[in-house]
Amino acid sequence: MSIKYKSSSGKADHTSKKESTTDNYLKDFDPRVYLEKLRNDPNEDKKFRFSLDGLHEVFSGGKCFGKRLLDLGSGPSIHSVISASRHYDEIYLSDYVPQNLSILADWWTGKISHMDHAIMYCLDMEHNSQTVAQRNQEMRQKIKGILQVDVRKSNPFSPNHLPPFDAIISSFCVDSATTSLEDYDNATSNIPAMLTENGTYIFTGAMDKTYYSVGGVNFKYPTLSKNDIYQVHRKHGLVIEMFKEFQNEDIYDGTIFMAVARKAVE
Ligand SMILES: C[S@@+](CC[C@H](N)C(=O)[O-])C[C@H]1O[C@@H](n2cnc3c(N)ncnc32)[C@H](O)[C@@H]1O
């Protein structure tokens, strides 16, 4: 089981099993296949580590802290908030797909512990003597809600209204939720209203891709260049202050990135 990304260059994706693509996450996204990939695939592990390393670097730098943190499009996993959890008091997980929310709820209520290897990896980076069980517990106490979200809506939490967050982490969410540059632009326009002034937006995504696959299903992806990403965020008042790229052609046909943007004060 694996997740692979197909490049816009048309270079072969040796694991693609279906020609058809979908943007139907409600029907086609299988959280168990996705979690297997996060646990098992050593090639994917290098990309996974790029995310965990980047988030550790961002949150150990001393510039990102506050009260309220949102993980936008968590999928079925809590790994995106492990490093951040030390620096915020209230954490909200979210996703569009109910089956992902249900796995997150099972973790929150202690029924499962599904990302212990990622927690251990982050504790090592922090030189932290906490046990994995203690960190799980600390994180569970800080989680204040698991929310259904649709980033394509102008109020992504509709019909609910939530106060803005000091920081939003979004890992492969806005690009997964959209299929063209125009859609990506529209969805990104919904981010600033969810942030406090000067709030921080930490986002990860892939460049120059047309789709990625989870197990046998290919999900459509907008084809984005670095320039597109900078321009779209600037247009919506999100000024990118840090941009890191990961490339390893042996395992990955393309580039993934992590960026940190600050909401401009109006
Ligand atoms: C590639 S997964 C990323 C999950 C997790 N953030 C990670 O980094 O492993 C993409 C996620 O985007 C979510 N998603 C798809 N459409 C969405 C939408 N319209 N609004 C919010 N999230 C969406 C999917 O349910 C899925 O969990």
PDB file of C-alpha atoms and ligand atoms in Angstrom:
ATOM      1  CA  MET A   1       0.000   0.000   0.000  1.00  0.00           C
ATOM      2  CA  SER A   2       1.381   3.375  -0.881  1.00  0.00           C
ATOM      3  CA  ILE A   3       0.765   6.956  -1.766  1.00  0.00           C
ATOM      4  CA  LYS A   4       2.432   8.253  -4.943  1.00  0.00           C
ATOM      5  CA  TYR A   5       2.232  11.531  -6.803  1.00  0.00           C
ATOM      6  CA  LYS A   6       2.033  11.799 -10.587  1.00  0.00           C
ATOM      7  CA  SER A   7       4.054  14.630 -12.096  1.00  0.00           C
ATOM      8  CA  SER A   8       2.743  17.095 -14.640  1.00  0.00           C
ATOM      9  CA  SER A   9       5.729  16.155 -16.808  1.00  0.00           C
ATOM     10  CA  GLY A  10       3.946  12.872 -17.440  1.00  0.00           C
ATOM     11  CA  LYS A  11       6.855  10.879 -16.013  1.00  0.00           C
ATOM     12  CA  ALA A  12       5.667   7.396 -15.190  1.00  0.00           C
ATOM     13  CA  ASP A  13       4.246   6.747 -11.794  1.00  0.00           C
ATOM     14  CA  HIS A  14       5.101   3.098 -11.368  1.00  0.00           C
ATOM     15  CA  THR A  15       2.490   2.401  -8.720  1.00  0.00           C
ATOM     16  CA  SER A  16      -0.607   3.905 -10.315  1.00  0.00           C
ATOM     17  CA  LYS A  17      -3.314   1.292 -10.529  1.00  0.00           C
ATOM     18  CA  LYS A  18      -6.252   3.254 -11.995  1.00  0.00           C
ATOM     19  CA  GLU A  19      -6.364   5.677 -14.854  1.00  0.00           C
ATOM     20  CA  SER A  20      -9.412   7.515 -13.572  1.00  0.00           C
ATOM     21  CA  THR A  21      -8.992  10.257 -11.004  1.00  0.00           C
ATOM     22  CA  THR A  22     -11.366  11.506  -8.356  1.00  0.00           C
ATOM     23  CA  ASP A  23     -11.870  14.436  -6.074  1.00  0.00           C
ATOM     24  CA  ASN A  24     -14.516  12.558  -4.137  1.00  0.00           C
ATOM     25  CA  TYR A  25     -12.916  12.280  -0.716  1.00  0.00           C
ATOM     26  CA  LEU A  26     -16.179  11.399   1.004  1.00  0.00           C
ATOM     27  CA  LYS A  27     -16.536   8.248  -1.089  1.00  0.00           C
ATOM     28  CA  ASP A  28     -12.993   7.292  -2.062  1.00  0.00           C
ATOM     29  CA  PHE A  29     -10.566   8.273   0.718  1.00  0.00           C
ATOM     30  CA  ASP A  30      -9.632   5.204   2.772  1.00  0.00           C
ATOM     31  CA  PRO A  31      -8.094   6.302   6.087  1.00  0.00           C
ATOM     32  CA  ARG A  32      -6.794   2.837   6.924  1.00  0.00           C
ATOM     33  CA  VAL A  33      -4.795   2.642   3.686  1.00  0.00           C
ATOM     34  CA  TYR A  34      -3.518   6.157   4.351  1.00  0.00           C
ATOM     35  CA  LEU A  35      -2.430   5.283   7.881  1.00  0.00           C
ATOM     36  CA  GLU A  36      -0.687   2.127   6.657  1.00  0.00           C
ATOM     37  CA  LYS A  37       1.396   4.303   4.367  1.00  0.00           C
ATOM     38  CA  LEU A  38       2.373   6.589   7.217  1.00  0.00           C
ATOM     39  CA  ARG A  39       3.437   3.569   9.239  1.00  0.00           C
ATOM     40  CA  ASN A  40       5.032   1.247   6.732  1.00  0.00           C
ATOM     41  CA  ASP A  41       6.422   2.602   3.508  1.00  0.00           C
ATOM     42  CA  PRO A  42      10.127   3.429   3.929  1.00  0.00           C
ATOM     43  CA  ASN A  43      10.198   5.662   0.859  1.00  0.00           C
ATOM     44  CA  GLU A  44       7.232   7.600   2.089  1.00  0.00           C
ATOM     45  CA  ASP A  45       8.955   7.746   5.430  1.00  0.00           C
ATOM     46  CA  LYS A  46      11.559  10.137   4.022  1.00  0.00           C
ATOM     47  CA  LYS A  47       8.829  12.547   2.980  1.00  0.00           C
ATOM     48  CA  PHE A  48       7.070  11.994   6.288  1.00  0.00           C
ATOM     49  CA  ARG A  49      10.303  12.882   8.062  1.00  0.00           C
ATOM     50  CA  PHE A  50      10.652  16.015   5.931  1.00  0.00           C
ATOM     51  CA  SER A  51       7.293  17.120   7.390  1.00  0.00           C
ATOM     52  CA  LEU A  52       8.130  16.175  10.974  1.00  0.00           C
ATOM     53  CA  ASP A  53      11.612  17.752  10.760  1.00  0.00           C
ATOM     54  CA  GLY A  54      10.196  20.936   9.236  1.00  0.00           C
ATOM     55  CA  LEU A  55       7.478  21.271  11.871  1.00  0.00           C
ATOM     56  CA  HIS A  56      10.025  20.677  14.627  1.00  0.00           C
ATOM     57  CA  GLU A  57      12.253  23.397  13.160  1.00  0.00           C
ATOM     58  CA  VAL A  58       9.362  25.856  12.919  1.00  0.00           C
ATOM     59  CA  PHE A  59       8.067  25.276  16.458  1.00  0.00           C
ATOM     60  CA  SER A  60      11.405  24.985  18.228  1.00  0.00           C
ATOM     61  CA  GLY A  61      12.465  28.336  16.723  1.00  0.00           C
ATOM     62  CA  GLY A  62      10.663  30.284  19.448  1.00  0.00           C
ATOM     63  CA  LYS A  63       8.625  32.474  17.060  1.00  0.00           C
ATOM     64  CA  CYS A  64       5.437  30.404  16.849  1.00  0.00           C
ATOM     65  CA  PHE A  65       3.342  30.175  20.002  1.00  0.00           C
ATOM     66  CA  GLY A  66      -0.058  31.284  21.175  1.00  0.00           C
ATOM     67  CA  LYS A  67      -3.405  30.143  22.496  1.00  0.00           C
ATOM     68  CA  ARG A  68      -5.380  28.562  19.646  1.00  0.00           C
ATOM     69  CA  LEU A  69      -4.067  26.212  16.958  1.00  0.00           C
ATOM     70  CA  LEU A  70      -5.976  24.546  14.108  1.00  0.00           C
ATOM     71  CA  ASP A  71      -4.778  21.554  12.102  1.00  0.00           C
ATOM     72  CA  LEU A  72      -6.718  22.003   8.870  1.00  0.00           C
ATOM     73  CA  GLY A  73      -7.393  18.705   7.083  1.00  0.00           C
ATOM     74  CA  SER A  74      -5.742  16.425   9.624  1.00  0.00           C
ATOM     75  CA  GLY A  75      -6.715  13.291   7.746  1.00  0.00           C
ATOM     76  CA  PRO A  76      -6.866  10.354  10.165  1.00  0.00           C
ATOM     77  CA  SER A  77      -3.574  11.354  11.851  1.00  0.00           C
ATOM     78  CA  ILE A  78      -2.338  13.592  14.660  1.00  0.00           C
ATOM     79  CA  HIS A  79       1.283  13.783  13.512  1.00  0.00           C
ATOM     80  CA  SER A  80       1.070  17.391  12.254  1.00  0.00           C
ATOM     81  CA  VAL A  81       0.455  18.764  15.756  1.00  0.00           C
ATOM     82  CA  ILE A  82       3.036  16.793  17.744  1.00  0.00           C
ATOM     83  CA  SER A  83       5.736  19.507  17.691  1.00  0.00           C
ATOM     84  CA  ALA A  84       3.258  22.391  17.794  1.00  0.00           C
ATOM     85  CA  SER A  85       1.379  20.970  20.773  1.00  0.00           C
ATOM     86  CA  ARG A  86       3.989  22.232  23.237  1.00  0.00           C
ATOM     87  CA  HIS A  87       3.431  25.843  22.160  1.00  0.00           C
ATOM     88  CA  TYR A  88      -0.373  26.242  22.104  1.00  0.00           C
ATOM     89  CA  ASP A  89      -3.032  25.834  24.809  1.00  0.00           C
ATOM     90  CA  GLU A  90      -6.030  24.826  22.698  1.00  0.00           C
ATOM     91  CA  ILE A  91      -5.714  22.577  19.674  1.00  0.00           C
ATOM     92  CA  TYR A  92      -8.414  21.737  17.138  1.00  0.00           C
ATOM     93  CA  LEU A  93      -8.162  18.885  14.645  1.00  0.00           C
ATOM     94  CA  SER A  94     -10.332  18.913  11.543  1.00  0.00           C
ATOM     95  CA  ASP A  95     -11.140  17.128   8.329  1.00  0.00           C
ATOM     96  CA  TYR A  96     -13.733  16.914   5.588  1.00  0.00           C
ATOM     97  CA  VAL A  97     -14.180  13.139   5.715  1.00  0.00           C
ATOM     98  CA  PRO A  98     -16.273  11.681   8.583  1.00  0.00           C
ATOM     99  CA  GLN A  99     -14.310   8.417   8.651  1.00  0.00           C
ATOM    100  CA  ASN A 100     -11.124  10.435   9.347  1.00  0.00           C
ATOM    101  CA  LEU A 101     -12.880  12.348  12.133  1.00  0.00           C
ATOM    102  CA  SER A 102     -13.969   9.082  13.670  1.00  0.00           C
ATOM    103  CA  ILE A 103     -10.377   7.761  13.818  1.00  0.00           C
ATOM    104  CA  LEU A 104      -9.213  11.062  15.326  1.00  0.00           C
ATOM    105  CA  ALA A 105     -11.986  10.763  17.938  1.00  0.00           C
ATOM    106  CA  ASP A 106     -10.863   7.220  18.767  1.00  0.00           C
ATOM    107  CA  TRP A 107      -7.351   8.541  19.392  1.00  0.00           C
ATOM    108  CA  TRP A 108      -8.683  11.480  21.465  1.00  0.00           C
ATOM    109  CA  THR A 109     -10.708   9.213  23.733  1.00  0.00           C
ATOM    110  CA  GLY A 110      -7.762   6.849  24.192  1.00  0.00           C
ATOM    111  CA  LYS A 111      -9.233   3.932  22.242  1.00  0.00           C
ATOM    112  CA  ILE A 112      -6.221   3.872  19.904  1.00  0.00           C
ATOM    113  CA  SER A 113      -2.643   5.179  19.820  1.00  0.00           C
ATOM    114  CA  HIS A 114      -1.836   5.299  16.160  1.00  0.00           C
ATOM    115  CA  MET A 115       1.183   7.612  15.694  1.00  0.00           C
ATOM    116  CA  ASP A 116       3.478   6.533  18.514  1.00  0.00           C
ATOM    117  CA  HIS A 117       6.463   6.138  16.168  1.00  0.00           C
ATOM    118  CA  ALA A 118       6.043   9.756  15.041  1.00  0.00           C
ATOM    119  CA  ILE A 119       5.709  10.951  18.646  1.00  0.00           C
ATOM    120  CA  MET A 120       8.893   9.079  19.562  1.00  0.00           C
ATOM    121  CA  TYR A 121      10.695  10.658  16.602  1.00  0.00           C
ATOM    122  CA  CYS A 122       9.613  14.159  17.713  1.00  0.00           C
ATOM    123  CA  LEU A 123      10.541  13.543  21.359  1.00  0.00           C
ATOM    124  CA  ASP A 124      14.028  12.547  20.205  1.00  0.00           C
ATOM    125  CA  MET A 125      14.372  15.757  18.191  1.00  0.00           C
ATOM    126  CA  GLU A 126      13.283  17.752  21.240  1.00  0.00           C
ATOM    127  CA  HIS A 127      15.715  15.862  23.539  1.00  0.00           C
ATOM    128  CA  ASN A 128      12.614  15.453  25.647  1.00  0.00           C
ATOM    129  CA  SER A 129      12.479  12.900  28.454  1.00  0.00           C
ATOM    130  CA  GLN A 130       8.684  12.611  28.242  1.00  0.00           C
ATOM    131  CA  THR A 131       7.376   9.151  27.423  1.00  0.00           C
ATOM    132  CA  VAL A 132       5.196   8.559  24.376  1.00  0.00           C
ATOM    133  CA  ALA A 133       2.270   7.875  26.723  1.00  0.00           C
ATOM    134  CA  GLN A 134       2.824  11.188  28.516  1.00  0.00           C
ATOM    135  CA  ARG A 135       2.953  13.113  25.247  1.00  0.00           C
ATOM    136  CA  ASN A 136      -0.180  11.380  23.992  1.00  0.00           C
ATOM    137  CA  GLN A 137      -1.891  12.371  27.219  1.00  0.00           C
ATOM    138  CA  GLU A 138      -0.674  15.990  27.083  1.00  0.00           C
ATOM    139  CA  MET A 139      -1.867  16.313  23.511  1.00  0.00           C
ATOM    140  CA  ARG A 140      -5.246  14.744  24.261  1.00  0.00           C
ATOM    141  CA  GLN A 141      -5.781  17.245  27.081  1.00  0.00           C
ATOM    142  CA  LYS A 142      -5.004  20.179  24.792  1.00  0.00           C
ATOM    143  CA  ILE A 143      -7.351  19.037  22.036  1.00  0.00           C
ATOM    144  CA  LYS A 144     -10.561  21.046  22.429  1.00  0.00           C
ATOM    145  CA  GLY A 145     -12.451  19.845  19.385  1.00  0.00           C
ATOM    146  CA  ILE A 146     -12.473  17.646  16.305  1.00  0.00           C
ATOM    147  CA  LEU A 147     -14.317  19.543  13.621  1.00  0.00           C
ATOM    148  CA  GLN A 148     -15.761  18.874  10.219  1.00  0.00           C
ATOM    149  CA  VAL A 149     -14.371  21.401   7.757  1.00  0.00           C
ATOM    150  CA  ASP A 150     -14.615  22.207   4.063  1.00  0.00           C
ATOM    151  CA  VAL A 151     -11.824  24.570   3.086  1.00  0.00           C
ATOM    152  CA  ARG A 152     -13.624  25.394  -0.180  1.00  0.00           C
ATOM    153  CA  LYS A 153     -16.374  27.221   1.742  1.00  0.00           C
ATOM    154  CA  SER A 154     -16.001  30.890   2.663  1.00  0.00           C
ATOM    155  CA  ASN A 155     -16.817  29.797   6.230  1.00  0.00           C
ATOM    156  CA  PRO A 156     -15.085  26.402   6.285  1.00  0.00           C
ATOM    157  CA  PHE A 157     -16.843  25.466   9.566  1.00  0.00           C
ATOM    158  CA  SER A 158     -20.313  26.379   8.319  1.00  0.00           C
ATOM    159  CA  PRO A 159     -22.912  26.382   9.861  1.00  0.00           C
ATOM    160  CA  ASN A 160     -20.727  26.996  12.938  1.00  0.00           C
ATOM    161  CA  HIS A 161     -18.655  30.143  13.438  1.00  0.00           C
ATOM    162  CA  LEU A 162     -15.342  29.838  15.251  1.00  0.00           C
ATOM    163  CA  PRO A 163     -13.090  32.583  16.592  1.00  0.00           C
ATOM    164  CA  PRO A 164      -9.805  33.011  14.682  1.00  0.00           C
ATOM    165  CA  PHE A 165      -6.725  30.924  15.415  1.00  0.00           C
ATOM    166  CA  ASP A 166      -3.210  32.099  16.284  1.00  0.00           C
ATOM    167  CA  ALA A 167      -1.819  29.468  13.945  1.00  0.00           C
ATOM    168  CA  ILE A 168      -3.064  27.060  11.309  1.00  0.00           C
ATOM    169  CA  ILE A 169      -1.159  23.993  10.155  1.00  0.00           C
ATOM    170  CA  SER A 170      -2.312  22.542   6.857  1.00  0.00           C
ATOM    171  CA  SER A 171      -0.498  19.532   5.505  1.00  0.00           C
ATOM    172  CA  PHE A 172      -1.452  18.503   1.952  1.00  0.00           C
ATOM    173  CA  CYS A 173      -4.979  19.788   2.549  1.00  0.00           C
ATOM    174  CA  VAL A 174      -5.730  22.843   0.393  1.00  0.00           C
ATOM    175  CA  ASP A 175      -4.087  21.226  -2.612  1.00  0.00           C
ATOM    176  CA  SER A 176      -5.904  17.936  -1.957  1.00  0.00           C
ATOM    177  CA  ALA A 177      -9.209  19.781  -1.716  1.00  0.00           C
ATOM    178  CA  THR A 178      -8.762  21.489  -5.092  1.00  0.00           C
ATOM    179  CA  THR A 179      -8.104  20.448  -8.673  1.00  0.00           C
ATOM    180  CA  SER A 180      -6.919  23.616 -10.453  1.00  0.00           C
ATOM    181  CA  LEU A 181      -4.950  26.767  -9.740  1.00  0.00           C
ATOM    182  CA  GLU A 182      -8.214  28.719  -9.728  1.00  0.00           C
ATOM    183  CA  ASP A 183      -9.750  26.398  -7.103  1.00  0.00           C
ATOM    184  CA  TYR A 184      -6.544  26.548  -5.054  1.00  0.00           C
ATOM    185  CA  ASP A 185      -6.684  30.339  -5.178  1.00  0.00           C
ATOM    186  CA  ASN A 186     -10.350  30.338  -4.089  1.00  0.00           C
ATOM    187  CA  ALA A 187      -9.739  27.929  -1.206  1.00  0.00           C
ATOM    188  CA  THR A 188      -6.667  29.873  -0.070  1.00  0.00           C
ATOM    189  CA  SER A 189      -8.784  33.039   0.054  1.00  0.00           C
ATOM    190  CA  ASN A 190     -10.705  31.407   2.944  1.00  0.00           C
ATOM    191  CA  ILE A 191      -7.620  31.004   5.166  1.00  0.00           C
ATOM    192  CA  PRO A 192      -6.958  34.598   6.358  1.00  0.00           C
ATOM    193  CA  ALA A 193     -10.391  34.994   8.010  1.00  0.00           C
ATOM    194  CA  MET A 194      -9.593  31.944  10.154  1.00  0.00           C
ATOM    195  CA  LEU A 195      -6.368  33.586  11.438  1.00  0.00           C
ATOM    196  CA  THR A 196      -5.777  36.331  14.006  1.00  0.00           C
ATOM    197  CA  GLU A 197      -3.817  39.384  12.842  1.00  0.00           C
ATOM    198  CA  ASN A 198      -0.207  38.363  12.492  1.00  0.00           C
ATOM    199  CA  GLY A 199      -1.351  34.741  12.751  1.00  0.00           C
ATOM    200  CA  THR A 200       0.886  32.058  11.304  1.00  0.00           C
ATOM    201  CA  TYR A 201      -0.003  29.675   8.478  1.00  0.00           C
ATOM    202  CA  ILE A 202       2.266  26.643   8.167  1.00  0.00           C
ATOM    203  CA  PHE A 203       1.467  24.597   5.100  1.00  0.00           C
ATOM    204  CA  THR A 204       2.902  21.630   3.249  1.00  0.00           C
ATOM    205  CA  GLY A 205       2.100  20.544  -0.293  1.00  0.00           C
ATOM    206  CA  ALA A 206       3.403  19.178  -3.570  1.00  0.00           C
ATOM    207  CA  MET A 207       4.462  21.053  -6.690  1.00  0.00           C
ATOM    208  CA  ASP A 208       4.006  20.149 -10.350  1.00  0.00           C
ATOM    209  CA  LYS A 209       1.622  17.257  -9.724  1.00  0.00           C
ATOM    210  CA  THR A 210      -1.599  16.196 -11.423  1.00  0.00           C
ATOM    211  CA  TYR A 211      -2.731  13.615  -8.906  1.00  0.00           C
ATOM    212  CA  TYR A 212      -1.656  11.441  -5.995  1.00  0.00           C
ATOM    213  CA  SER A 213      -2.889   7.975  -5.162  1.00  0.00           C
ATOM    214  CA  VAL A 214      -3.980   6.356  -1.946  1.00  0.00           C
ATOM    215  CA  GLY A 215      -3.912   2.633  -2.443  1.00  0.00           C
ATOM    216  CA  GLY A 216      -5.543   2.130  -5.845  1.00  0.00           C
ATOM    217  CA  VAL A 217      -7.378   5.450  -6.051  1.00  0.00           C
ATOM    218  CA  ASN A 218      -5.926   8.518  -7.758  1.00  0.00           C
ATOM    219  CA  PHE A 219      -6.965  11.880  -6.342  1.00  0.00           C
ATOM    220  CA  LYS A 220      -6.815  14.922  -8.612  1.00  0.00           C
ATOM    221  CA  TYR A 221      -4.333  17.596  -7.714  1.00  0.00           C
ATOM    222  CA  PRO A 222      -3.821  21.183  -8.948  1.00  0.00           C
ATOM    223  CA  THR A 223      -0.576  21.671 -10.868  1.00  0.00           C
ATOM    224  CA  LEU A 224       1.250  24.343  -8.873  1.00  0.00           C
ATOM    225  CA  SER A 225       4.610  26.038  -9.375  1.00  0.00           C
ATOM    226  CA  LYS A 226       6.574  27.758  -6.619  1.00  0.00           C
ATOM    227  CA  ASN A 227       5.689  31.078  -8.222  1.00  0.00           C
ATOM    228  CA  ASP A 228       1.956  30.186  -8.165  1.00  0.00           C
ATOM    229  CA  ILE A 229       2.188  29.380  -4.470  1.00  0.00           C
ATOM    230  CA  TYR A 230       3.925  32.667  -3.610  1.00  0.00           C
ATOM    231  CA  GLN A 231       1.541  34.747  -5.739  1.00  0.00           C
ATOM    232  CA  VAL A 232      -1.674  33.128  -4.516  1.00  0.00           C
ATOM    233  CA  HIS A 233      -0.742  33.593  -0.859  1.00  0.00           C
ATOM    234  CA  ARG A 234       0.505  37.165  -1.318  1.00  0.00           C
ATOM    235  CA  LYS A 235      -2.753  38.031  -3.095  1.00  0.00           C
ATOM    236  CA  HIS A 236      -4.696  36.969   0.007  1.00  0.00           C
ATOM    237  CA  GLY A 237      -2.457  38.790   2.486  1.00  0.00           C
ATOM    238  CA  LEU A 238      -0.369  35.769   3.502  1.00  0.00           C
ATOM    239  CA  VAL A 239       3.294  36.686   3.236  1.00  0.00           C
ATOM    240  CA  ILE A 240       5.564  33.665   2.903  1.00  0.00           C
ATOM    241  CA  GLU A 241       8.553  34.015   5.230  1.00  0.00           C
ATOM    242  CA  MET A 242      10.054  30.552   4.896  1.00  0.00           C
ATOM    243  CA  PHE A 243       9.936  28.014   2.059  1.00  0.00           C
ATOM    244  CA  LYS A 244      11.699  24.631   2.191  1.00  0.00           C
ATOM    245  CA  GLU A 245      11.750  22.037  -0.562  1.00  0.00           C
ATOM    246  CA  PHE A 246      12.329  18.302  -0.586  1.00  0.00           C
ATOM    247  CA  GLN A 247      13.489  16.485  -3.701  1.00  0.00           C
ATOM    248  CA  ASN A 248      14.771  12.966  -4.030  1.00  0.00           C
ATOM    249  CA  GLU A 249      14.307  11.573  -7.498  1.00  0.00           C
ATOM    250  CA  ASP A 250      14.992   8.015  -6.346  1.00  0.00           C
ATOM    251  CA  ILE A 251      11.819   7.992  -4.337  1.00  0.00           C
ATOM    252  CA  TYR A 252       9.772  10.906  -5.530  1.00  0.00           C
ATOM    253  CA  ASP A 253       8.976  12.277  -8.944  1.00  0.00           C
ATOM    254  CA  GLY A 254       8.666  15.938  -8.022  1.00  0.00           C
ATOM    255  CA  THR A 255       8.984  18.326  -5.130  1.00  0.00           C
ATOM    256  CA  ILE A 256       7.200  18.748  -1.857  1.00  0.00           C
ATOM    257  CA  PHE A 257       7.471  21.915   0.157  1.00  0.00           C
ATOM    258  CA  MET A 258       6.804  23.387   3.562  1.00  0.00           C
ATOM    259  CA  ALA A 259       6.099  27.094   3.894  1.00  0.00           C
ATOM    260  CA  VAL A 260       5.479  29.475   6.774  1.00  0.00           C
ATOM    261  CA  ALA A 261       3.368  32.544   6.024  1.00  0.00           C
ATOM    262  CA  ARG A 262       2.292  35.427   8.231  1.00  0.00           C
ATOM    263  CA  LYS A 263      -1.085  37.133   7.910  1.00  0.00           C
ATOM    264  CA  ALA A 264      -0.347  40.734   6.955  1.00  0.00           C
ATOM    265  CA  VAL A 265      -1.774  43.417   9.242  1.00  0.00           C
ATOM    266  CA  GLU A 266      -4.365  45.412   7.285  1.00  0.00           C
TER     267      GLU A 266
HETATM  268  C1  LIG B   1      -3.251  13.889   1.623  1.00  0.00           C
HETATM  269  S1  LIG B   1      -4.402  13.942   2.955  1.00  0.00           S
HETATM  270  C2  LIG B   1      -3.450  14.816   4.184  1.00  0.00           C
HETATM  271  C3  LIG B   1      -3.788  14.415   5.584  1.00  0.00           C
HETATM  272  C4  LIG B   1      -2.835  14.945   6.667  1.00  0.00           C
HETATM  273  N1  LIG B   1      -2.945  16.388   6.796  1.00  0.00           N
HETATM  274  C5  LIG B   1      -1.410  14.536   6.388  1.00  0.00           C
HETATM  275  O1  LIG B   1      -0.563  15.403   6.182  1.00  0.00           O
HETATM  276  O2  LIG B   1      -1.131  13.345   6.391  1.00  0.00           O
HETATM  277  C6  LIG B   1      -5.538  15.150   2.390  1.00  0.00           C
HETATM  278  C7  LIG B   1      -6.663  15.454   3.361  1.00  0.00           C
HETATM  279  O3  LIG B   1      -7.427  16.548   2.869  1.00  0.00           O
HETATM  280  C8  LIG B   1      -8.776  16.306   3.242  1.00  0.00           C
HETATM  281  N2  LIG B   1      -9.683  17.089   2.398  1.00  0.00           N
HETATM  282  C9  LIG B   1     -10.134  16.781   1.139  1.00  0.00           C
HETATM  283  N3  LIG B   1     -11.004  17.707   0.736  1.00  0.00           N
HETATM  284  C10 LIG B   1     -11.113  18.626   1.727  1.00  0.00           C
HETATM  285  C11 LIG B   1     -11.877  19.825   1.897  1.00  0.00           C
HETATM  286  N4  LIG B   1     -12.714  20.248   0.942  1.00  0.00           N
HETATM  287  N5  LIG B   1     -11.733  20.521   3.047  1.00  0.00           N
HETATM  288  C12 LIG B   1     -10.879  20.092   4.017  1.00  0.00           C
HETATM  289  N6  LIG B   1     -10.139  18.959   3.923  1.00  0.00           N
HETATM  290  C13 LIG B   1     -10.254  18.232   2.784  1.00  0.00           C
HETATM  291  C14 LIG B   1      -8.933  14.817   3.021  1.00  0.00           C
HETATM  292  O4  LIG B   1     -10.049  14.302   3.710  1.00  0.00           O
HETATM  293  C15 LIG B   1      -7.614  14.290   3.550  1.00  0.00           C
HETATM  294  O5  LIG B   1      -7.691  13.955   4.905  1.00  0.00           O
END
